[in-house]
Coordinates of C-alpha atoms and ligand atoms in Angstrom, one line a residue:
M1 CA -8.1 56.7 15.8
T2 CA -10.6 58.9 13.9
A3 CA -9.8 60.9 10.9
P4 CA -9.9 64.3 12.6
D5 CA -7.7 63.1 15.4
L6 CA -5.0 61.9 13.0
A7 CA -5.2 65.0 10.9
Q8 CA -4.8 67.1 14.0
R9 CA -1.8 65.1 15.3
S10 CA -0.2 65.3 11.8
R11 CA -0.5 69.1 11.8
A12 CA 1.3 69.2 15.1
A13 CA 4.1 66.6 14.4
V14 CA 4.5 66.2 10.7
W15 CA 5.9 69.0 8.5
H16 CA 4.1 68.3 5.2
P17 CA 6.0 68.7 1.9
C18 CA 5.1 71.4 -0.6
T19 CA 2.5 72.8 1.9
Q20 CA 1.9 76.1 3.7
M21 CA 1.2 74.5 7.1
A22 CA -1.0 77.4 8.2
R23 CA -3.5 76.3 5.4
L24 CA -3.9 72.8 6.9
A25 CA -6.8 73.9 9.2
D26 CA -8.9 74.6 6.1
V27 CA -7.4 71.7 4.1
P28 CA -6.8 68.9 6.6
P29 CA -4.6 66.1 5.3
L30 CA -6.5 62.9 4.3
P31 CA -5.7 60.2 6.9
I32 CA -5.1 57.2 4.6
A33 CA -5.3 53.8 6.2
R34 CA -4.7 51.5 3.2
G35 CA -4.7 51.2 -0.6
E36 CA -6.4 48.8 -2.9
G37 CA -5.8 49.1 -6.6
P38 CA -6.5 52.6 -7.7
W39 CA -8.3 53.4 -4.4
L40 CA -7.0 54.9 -1.2
I41 CA -9.2 54.3 1.8
D42 CA -9.2 56.6 4.8
T43 CA -9.5 55.8 8.5
D44 CA -13.2 56.3 8.3
G45 CA -13.6 53.9 5.4
R46 CA -14.2 56.5 2.7
R47 CA -12.4 55.8 -0.6
Y48 CA -10.7 58.1 -3.1
F49 CA -9.5 57.3 -6.7
D50 CA -5.7 58.1 -6.8
A51 CA -5.9 60.0 -10.0
N52 CA -2.3 61.3 -9.8
S53 CA -0.8 58.0 -8.8
S54 CA 0.4 59.6 -5.5
W55 CA 2.7 62.0 -7.2
W56 CA 3.2 60.0 -10.3
V57 CA 4.8 56.9 -8.7
N58 CA 2.1 54.4 -8.4
L59 CA 2.0 52.5 -11.8
F60 CA -0.1 49.5 -11.0
G61 CA -2.3 50.7 -8.2
H62 CA -1.8 50.1 -4.5
S63 CA -1.1 46.8 -2.9
D64 CA 0.0 45.1 -6.1
R65 CA 0.7 41.5 -5.3
A66 CA 3.6 40.8 -7.6
L67 CA 5.5 43.9 -6.4
H68 CA 4.9 43.0 -2.8
D69 CA 6.0 39.5 -3.3
A70 CA 9.2 40.6 -5.0
I71 CA 10.0 42.9 -2.1
K72 CA 9.1 40.3 0.5
Q73 CA 11.3 37.7 -1.1
Q74 CA 14.2 40.1 -1.2
L75 CA 13.6 41.2 2.4
D76 CA 14.1 37.6 3.5
T77 CA 17.3 37.3 1.5
L78 CA 19.2 40.6 1.6
P79 CA 17.5 43.9 2.5
H80 CA 20.6 46.0 2.1
V81 CA 24.3 46.0 1.4
M82 CA 26.5 48.9 0.4
L83 CA 27.3 49.1 -3.3
A84 CA 30.9 50.3 -2.8
G85 CA 33.1 47.2 -2.5
C86 CA 30.1 44.9 -2.9
T87 CA 27.5 44.1 -5.6
H88 CA 24.3 42.1 -5.8
E89 CA 22.1 40.4 -8.3
P90 CA 19.1 42.7 -8.2
A91 CA 21.2 45.8 -9.0
V92 CA 23.2 44.1 -11.7
R93 CA 20.1 42.7 -13.4
L94 CA 18.3 46.0 -13.2
A95 CA 21.2 47.9 -14.8
E96 CA 21.5 45.3 -17.5
R97 CA 17.8 45.4 -18.3
L98 CA 17.6 49.2 -18.4
S99 CA 20.7 49.4 -20.6
A100 CA 19.2 46.8 -22.9
R101 CA 16.2 49.0 -23.3
T102 CA 18.5 51.6 -24.9
G103 CA 20.0 49.1 -27.2
G104 CA 23.2 49.4 -25.1
A105 CA 23.6 53.1 -25.9
L106 CA 23.4 54.0 -22.2
G107 CA 25.1 51.0 -20.8
H108 CA 26.3 52.4 -17.4
V109 CA 23.9 52.9 -14.5
F110 CA 24.5 54.9 -11.4
F111 CA 22.0 54.5 -8.5
G112 CA 20.5 57.3 -6.4
S113 CA 17.7 57.4 -3.9
D114 CA 15.2 60.0 -5.3
G115 CA 14.7 62.1 -8.4
A116 CA 16.6 65.2 -7.2
S117 CA 19.7 63.1 -6.3
A118 CA 19.6 61.7 -9.9
V119 CA 19.6 65.2 -11.3
E120 CA 22.6 66.2 -9.0
I121 CA 24.5 63.0 -10.1
A122 CA 24.0 63.8 -13.8
L123 CA 25.0 67.4 -13.5
K124 CA 28.1 66.5 -11.6
Q125 CA 29.0 63.6 -14.0
S126 CA 28.6 65.9 -17.0
F127 CA 30.8 68.7 -15.5
H128 CA 33.4 66.2 -14.2
S129 CA 33.7 64.2 -17.4
W130 CA 34.5 67.4 -19.3
K131 CA 37.0 68.3 -16.7
N132 CA 38.6 64.9 -16.9
L133 CA 38.8 65.4 -20.7
G134 CA 40.7 68.6 -20.3
Q135 CA 37.8 71.1 -20.6
P136 CA 37.2 72.3 -17.0
E137 CA 35.8 75.6 -18.4
K138 CA 32.6 73.6 -19.5
R139 CA 30.8 74.2 -16.2
E140 CA 27.6 76.0 -17.1
F141 CA 24.2 74.3 -17.2
V142 CA 21.2 75.0 -19.4
C143 CA 17.5 74.3 -18.6
L144 CA 14.2 75.3 -20.2
R145 CA 11.8 78.0 -19.1
H146 CA 9.3 76.5 -16.6
S147 CA 11.4 73.4 -16.2
Y148 CA 11.2 71.3 -13.0
H149 CA 14.1 69.0 -12.0
G150 CA 13.7 68.7 -8.2
E151 CA 14.3 70.9 -5.2
T152 CA 17.7 70.3 -3.7
L153 CA 20.0 73.3 -4.4
G154 CA 21.7 71.8 -7.5
A155 CA 18.4 70.5 -9.0
L156 CA 16.6 73.8 -8.1
S157 CA 19.3 75.7 -10.0
V158 CA 18.0 74.1 -13.2
T159 CA 14.4 74.5 -12.2
D160 CA 12.3 77.5 -13.3
V161 CA 9.1 77.2 -11.3
Q162 CA 8.8 80.4 -9.3
V163 CA 7.0 79.0 -6.2
F164 CA 9.8 76.5 -5.6
R165 CA 12.7 78.7 -6.7
D166 CA 12.2 82.3 -5.7
A167 CA 12.8 82.0 -2.0
Y168 CA 16.2 80.3 -2.6
D169 CA 17.3 82.2 -5.6
P170 CA 20.3 83.9 -3.9
L171 CA 21.7 80.4 -3.1
L172 CA 21.5 78.9 -6.5
M173 CA 24.0 78.4 -9.3
R174 CA 23.3 80.6 -12.3
A175 CA 22.0 78.3 -15.0
H176 CA 20.9 79.5 -18.5
I177 CA 17.2 79.4 -18.8
V178 CA 16.1 79.1 -22.4
A179 CA 12.6 79.5 -24.1
S180 CA 10.7 76.2 -23.8
P181 CA 8.6 74.5 -26.5
D182 CA 4.8 74.5 -25.8
G183 CA 2.4 72.6 -28.1
R184 CA -0.4 75.1 -27.1
L185 CA 1.7 77.9 -28.7
A186 CA 3.1 75.9 -31.6
N187 CA 6.5 77.6 -30.8
E188 CA 8.9 74.7 -31.2
A189 CA 10.9 76.3 -34.0
E190 CA 11.4 79.5 -32.1
A191 CA 12.4 77.6 -29.0
L192 CA 15.0 75.7 -30.9
A193 CA 16.3 78.9 -32.5
A194 CA 16.7 80.4 -29.0
M195 CA 18.7 77.4 -27.9
R196 CA 20.9 77.6 -31.0
R197 CA 21.7 81.2 -30.3
L198 CA 22.8 80.3 -26.7
L199 CA 24.8 77.2 -27.7
A200 CA 26.5 79.0 -30.6
E201 CA 27.7 81.7 -28.2
R202 CA 28.5 79.8 -25.0
H203 CA 29.1 76.1 -26.0
A204 CA 32.8 76.3 -24.9
Q205 CA 31.5 77.0 -21.3
I206 CA 28.4 74.8 -21.3
A207 CA 28.5 71.3 -19.9
C208 CA 25.0 70.2 -20.6
V209 CA 21.4 70.9 -21.4
I210 CA 18.7 69.2 -19.2
V211 CA 15.1 68.7 -20.4
E212 CA 11.9 66.9 -19.5
P213 CA 11.2 65.0 -22.8
L214 CA 7.8 65.5 -24.4
I215 CA 6.0 66.9 -21.2
Q216 CA 7.1 69.6 -18.8
G217 CA 5.2 68.1 -15.8
A218 CA 5.3 70.5 -12.9
A219 CA 5.0 73.4 -15.4
G220 CA 1.4 72.2 -15.8
M221 CA 1.7 69.2 -18.1
V222 CA 3.0 71.3 -21.0
M223 CA 3.2 68.9 -24.0
Y224 CA 5.5 69.4 -27.1
S225 CA 6.6 67.5 -30.1
P226 CA 9.4 64.9 -30.5
E227 CA 10.7 67.1 -33.4
Y228 CA 11.9 69.6 -30.9
L229 CA 13.9 66.9 -29.1
R230 CA 15.3 65.7 -32.4
G231 CA 16.5 69.2 -33.2
L232 CA 17.9 69.6 -29.7
R233 CA 19.8 66.3 -30.0
E234 CA 21.4 67.3 -33.3
M235 CA 22.2 70.8 -32.0
T236 CA 23.8 69.5 -28.7
R237 CA 26.0 67.1 -30.8
E238 CA 26.9 69.9 -33.2
F239 CA 28.1 72.1 -30.3
G240 CA 29.6 69.3 -28.1
V241 CA 27.3 69.7 -25.2
H242 CA 25.7 66.8 -23.2
L243 CA 22.0 66.3 -23.3
I244 CA 20.3 65.0 -20.1
A245 CA 16.8 63.6 -20.5
D246 CA 15.0 63.8 -17.2
E247 CA 12.5 61.0 -17.5
I248 CA 11.7 60.9 -13.8
A249 CA 8.1 61.7 -14.5
V250 CA 7.6 60.7 -18.2
G251 CA 9.6 57.4 -18.1
C252 CA 8.1 54.0 -17.3
G253 CA 5.6 54.1 -20.1
R254 CA 3.7 57.2 -19.1
T255 CA 3.9 58.7 -22.6
G256 CA 3.1 55.4 -24.4
T257 CA 6.7 54.1 -24.7
F258 CA 8.9 52.9 -21.9
F259 CA 11.3 55.8 -22.4
A260 CA 9.6 58.9 -23.8
W261 CA 12.8 59.2 -25.8
E262 CA 11.8 56.2 -27.9
Q263 CA 9.4 58.5 -29.7
V264 CA 12.3 60.8 -30.6
G265 CA 14.4 58.3 -32.5
T266 CA 17.5 56.2 -32.2
D267 CA 20.1 58.9 -31.4
W268 CA 19.9 58.7 -27.6
P269 CA 20.7 61.5 -25.1
D270 CA 23.9 61.3 -23.1
F271 CA 22.0 60.7 -19.9
I272 CA 18.5 59.4 -19.0
L273 CA 17.2 59.8 -15.4
L274 CA 14.5 57.5 -14.0
S275 CA 12.8 57.5 -10.6
K276 CA 9.1 57.8 -9.5
G277 CA 7.4 55.0 -11.4
I278 CA 10.4 52.7 -11.6
T279 CA 9.5 50.9 -8.3
G280 CA 5.7 51.3 -8.9
G281 CA 5.3 53.4 -5.8
T282 CA 6.9 51.0 -3.3
M283 CA 10.5 52.0 -2.7
A284 CA 12.6 55.1 -3.2
L285 CA 15.0 54.6 -6.1
S286 CA 16.5 56.6 -8.9
L287 CA 18.9 55.8 -11.7
V288 CA 21.2 57.7 -14.0
L289 CA 21.9 55.9 -17.2
T290 CA 24.8 57.2 -19.3
T291 CA 27.1 56.4 -22.3
D292 CA 30.5 54.8 -22.8
D293 CA 31.9 58.3 -23.6
V294 CA 30.9 59.8 -20.2
F295 CA 31.9 56.6 -18.3
N296 CA 35.3 56.3 -20.0
A297 CA 36.2 59.9 -19.1
F298 CA 36.4 58.7 -15.5
W299 CA 38.5 55.6 -16.2
S300 CA 41.9 56.1 -14.7
D301 CA 44.6 55.0 -12.2
D302 CA 43.9 58.3 -10.4
V303 CA 41.3 57.9 -7.8
T304 CA 40.2 61.5 -7.9
R305 CA 39.3 61.2 -11.6
G306 CA 36.7 58.7 -10.5
F307 CA 33.1 59.7 -9.6
L308 CA 33.4 59.8 -5.8
H309 CA 29.7 60.2 -5.1
S310 CA 27.5 58.0 -3.0
H311 CA 24.3 57.8 -1.0
S312 CA 23.8 55.4 1.9
Y313 CA 21.0 53.5 0.3
T314 CA 22.6 53.5 -3.2
G315 CA 21.3 50.5 -5.2
N316 CA 19.2 49.2 -2.3
P317 CA 18.3 45.6 -3.0
L318 CA 14.7 45.9 -2.0
A319 CA 14.2 48.9 -4.3
C320 CA 16.1 47.1 -7.1
A321 CA 13.9 44.0 -6.6
A322 CA 10.8 46.1 -6.9
A323 CA 12.1 47.8 -10.1
N324 CA 12.9 44.4 -11.6
A325 CA 9.3 43.3 -10.9
V326 CA 8.1 46.5 -12.6
L327 CA 10.2 45.7 -15.6
D328 CA 8.7 42.2 -15.7
R329 CA 5.4 43.8 -16.3
F330 CA 6.7 45.9 -19.2
D331 CA 8.4 42.8 -20.6
A332 CA 5.1 41.0 -20.5
G333 CA 3.5 43.6 -22.8
L334 CA 2.0 46.1 -20.4
L335 CA 2.3 48.9 -23.0
D336 CA 0.1 47.2 -25.5
N337 CA -2.6 47.2 -22.9
A338 CA -1.9 50.7 -21.8
R339 CA -2.6 52.0 -25.3
A340 CA -6.2 50.8 -25.0
Q341 CA -6.4 52.4 -21.5
A342 CA -5.2 55.7 -22.9
S343 CA -7.9 55.5 -25.6
A344 CA -10.6 54.8 -22.9
L345 CA -9.4 58.0 -21.1
A346 CA -9.6 60.0 -24.3
R347 CA -13.1 58.8 -25.1
A348 CA -14.4 59.5 -21.6
F349 CA -12.9 63.0 -21.4
A350 CA -13.7 64.2 -25.0
P351 CA -17.2 65.6 -24.0
L352 CA -15.4 68.0 -21.6
A353 CA -13.4 69.7 -24.4
P354 CA -15.9 72.5 -25.2
R355 CA -15.9 73.6 -21.5
V356 CA -12.2 73.8 -20.9
A357 CA -9.0 74.9 -22.8
H358 CA -6.4 72.8 -24.4
L359 CA -7.6 69.3 -23.5
R360 CA -4.5 67.3 -24.3
Q361 CA -3.1 63.9 -23.8
R362 CA 0.0 61.8 -24.4
G363 CA -0.2 58.2 -23.3
M364 CA -1.6 58.0 -19.8
I365 CA -1.2 61.7 -19.0
L366 CA -4.3 63.8 -19.7
A367 CA -4.6 67.5 -18.9
F368 CA -6.7 70.6 -19.5
D369 CA -6.6 74.2 -18.5
V370 CA -9.5 76.1 -16.8
P371 CA -9.8 79.6 -18.2
N372 CA -10.8 82.4 -15.7
A373 CA -10.2 80.0 -12.8
P374 CA -11.2 81.5 -9.4
A375 CA -8.5 82.3 -6.7
R376 CA -7.1 79.3 -4.9
F377 CA -8.4 77.1 -7.8
A378 CA -6.1 74.2 -7.3
E379 CA -6.7 74.0 -3.5
T380 CA -10.5 74.3 -3.9
F381 CA -10.6 71.7 -6.7
H382 CA -8.5 69.3 -4.6
L383 CA -10.8 69.8 -1.6
K384 CA -14.1 69.5 -3.4
A385 CA -13.0 66.5 -5.4
R386 CA -12.8 64.5 -2.2
A387 CA -16.6 64.5 -2.0
H388 CA -16.6 62.8 -5.4
E389 CA -14.2 60.1 -4.3
L390 CA -11.4 61.6 -6.2
L391 CA -7.8 62.4 -5.0
I392 CA -6.4 65.0 -7.4
R393 CA -4.1 68.0 -7.2
P394 CA -4.3 70.5 -10.0
I395 CA -1.2 72.6 -10.9
G396 CA -2.3 76.3 -11.0
N397 CA -5.3 76.2 -13.3
T398 CA -4.3 73.0 -15.0
V399 CA -6.2 69.9 -14.0
Y400 CA -4.5 66.7 -14.9
L401 CA -4.7 62.9 -14.5
M402 CA -1.8 60.5 -14.4
P403 CA -3.7 57.4 -13.1
P404 CA -2.3 53.9 -12.5
Y405 CA -2.4 51.5 -15.5
L406 CA -5.7 50.1 -14.3
I407 CA -8.1 52.0 -16.6
D408 CA -11.0 50.5 -18.4
D409 CA -14.1 52.1 -19.8
A410 CA -15.9 52.0 -16.4
T411 CA -13.0 53.6 -14.5
A412 CA -12.5 56.2 -17.2
A413 CA -16.2 57.1 -17.1
F414 CA -16.0 57.3 -13.3
L415 CA -13.0 59.7 -13.6
A416 CA -14.6 61.9 -16.2
Q417 CA -17.8 62.1 -14.2
A418 CA -16.0 62.9 -10.9
V419 CA -13.8 65.6 -12.6
T420 CA -16.9 67.1 -14.3
A421 CA -18.8 67.2 -11.0
T422 CA -15.9 68.8 -9.2
L423 CA -15.6 71.4 -11.9
N424 CA -19.3 72.2 -11.6
D425 CA -18.8 72.6 -7.8
V426 CA -15.8 74.8 -8.2
L427 CA -17.1 77.0 -10.9
A428 CA -20.6 77.3 -9.4
Ligands
PLP1 C1 9.6 64.6 -9.4 C2 10.6 65.1 -10.4 C3 12.0 65.3 -10.0 C4 12.4 65.2 -8.6 O1 12.2 63.9 -8.0 P1 12.1 63.8 -6.4 O2 12.0 62.3 -6.2 O3 10.8 64.4 -6.0 O4 13.3 64.4 -5.8 C5 12.9 65.6 -11.0 N1 12.5 65.8 -12.2 C6 11.2 65.6 -12.6 C7 10.9 65.8 -14.1 C8 10.3 65.3 -11.7 O5 9.0 65.1 -12.1

């Protein structure tokens, strides 16, 4: 099967995500045959460095032996069992280990299948816990300007990215959208003041505030300070509103600590959401971690006060085994090594700073903006990068990298050279 054949069949039979299918004639999907470390290899044997970790999931590169072995072993033992009425060791161990990473502050773990379902679960748990506590009027949600929390209807209701949201706007719940912090604008204090005004006025009706800690990913890798989150935590406590930290993108060490929230301090949010990197790009899994307070609000002899929510693959053992193998890597000191990798990236990209705007980095996420970018910049950049052995998908005029934890000076230099060459092509 040659590459053009497969791309052609894909256009006919596969409805690709986040894609205007009519554009696929000009931008044919890359037919990927296999993966090796940071490289993806197409059906013609050409290779591409997976600079965005296949939508931020692939932590250790492709075909990681330890992850594969963990899944294979689980596959031969117990590929699946329902988590209602049954339990299993991989799920229990994973829940215990994640809760231990919060010092027990978030000691109750609910399992979902993907990021959007984790968002739905947390929104429902927040509302329902207030209801069980005799405050059913707390049913409004708050999110930040340019936030992204997924694309099912509930998650989209707390998402403020126009291209995803506008078409479905008439269907969505009316969440409050509040000014967001943006390190490029140094506006954290104003953003907090706007939040305070809303919470002061509506806290009796507000169930929760949901945020992407430290980096608003889909907004274009917008980075902001931990101080904003400290202020937000204090404020949500003051007004009796839950705080949901959506770490689906920024968790699993991406910002330099396992949870981005570790950089904020020891007063944890009421919910932390994980997905994407938690299985290292092998299995679909998401997790909602929450507190004794939220959990206890559901504790009752009355069945309907319980959280009657489920997905067929909830707590799938294969996915949990993969996640446990990911945590083994962090337990073995991966993040010490990742700091050196982040420095290698910083050194390699520093020479680009004068040509671009707001070159910024937190941990293993590096981004910059391209001023006066031509029309269809992201699509053109993605396409031209292929010729430089690079798989990358800018967001608007923001080019970013979120590579697997496989960076050394040589790979960092390769990435900087490939990005610079692509930029030269696109701006030529
Ligand atoms: C990707 C993402 C989601 C949605 O996860 P899916 O698995 O794509 O549904 C939610 N929140 C954030 C911050 C994300 O980056």
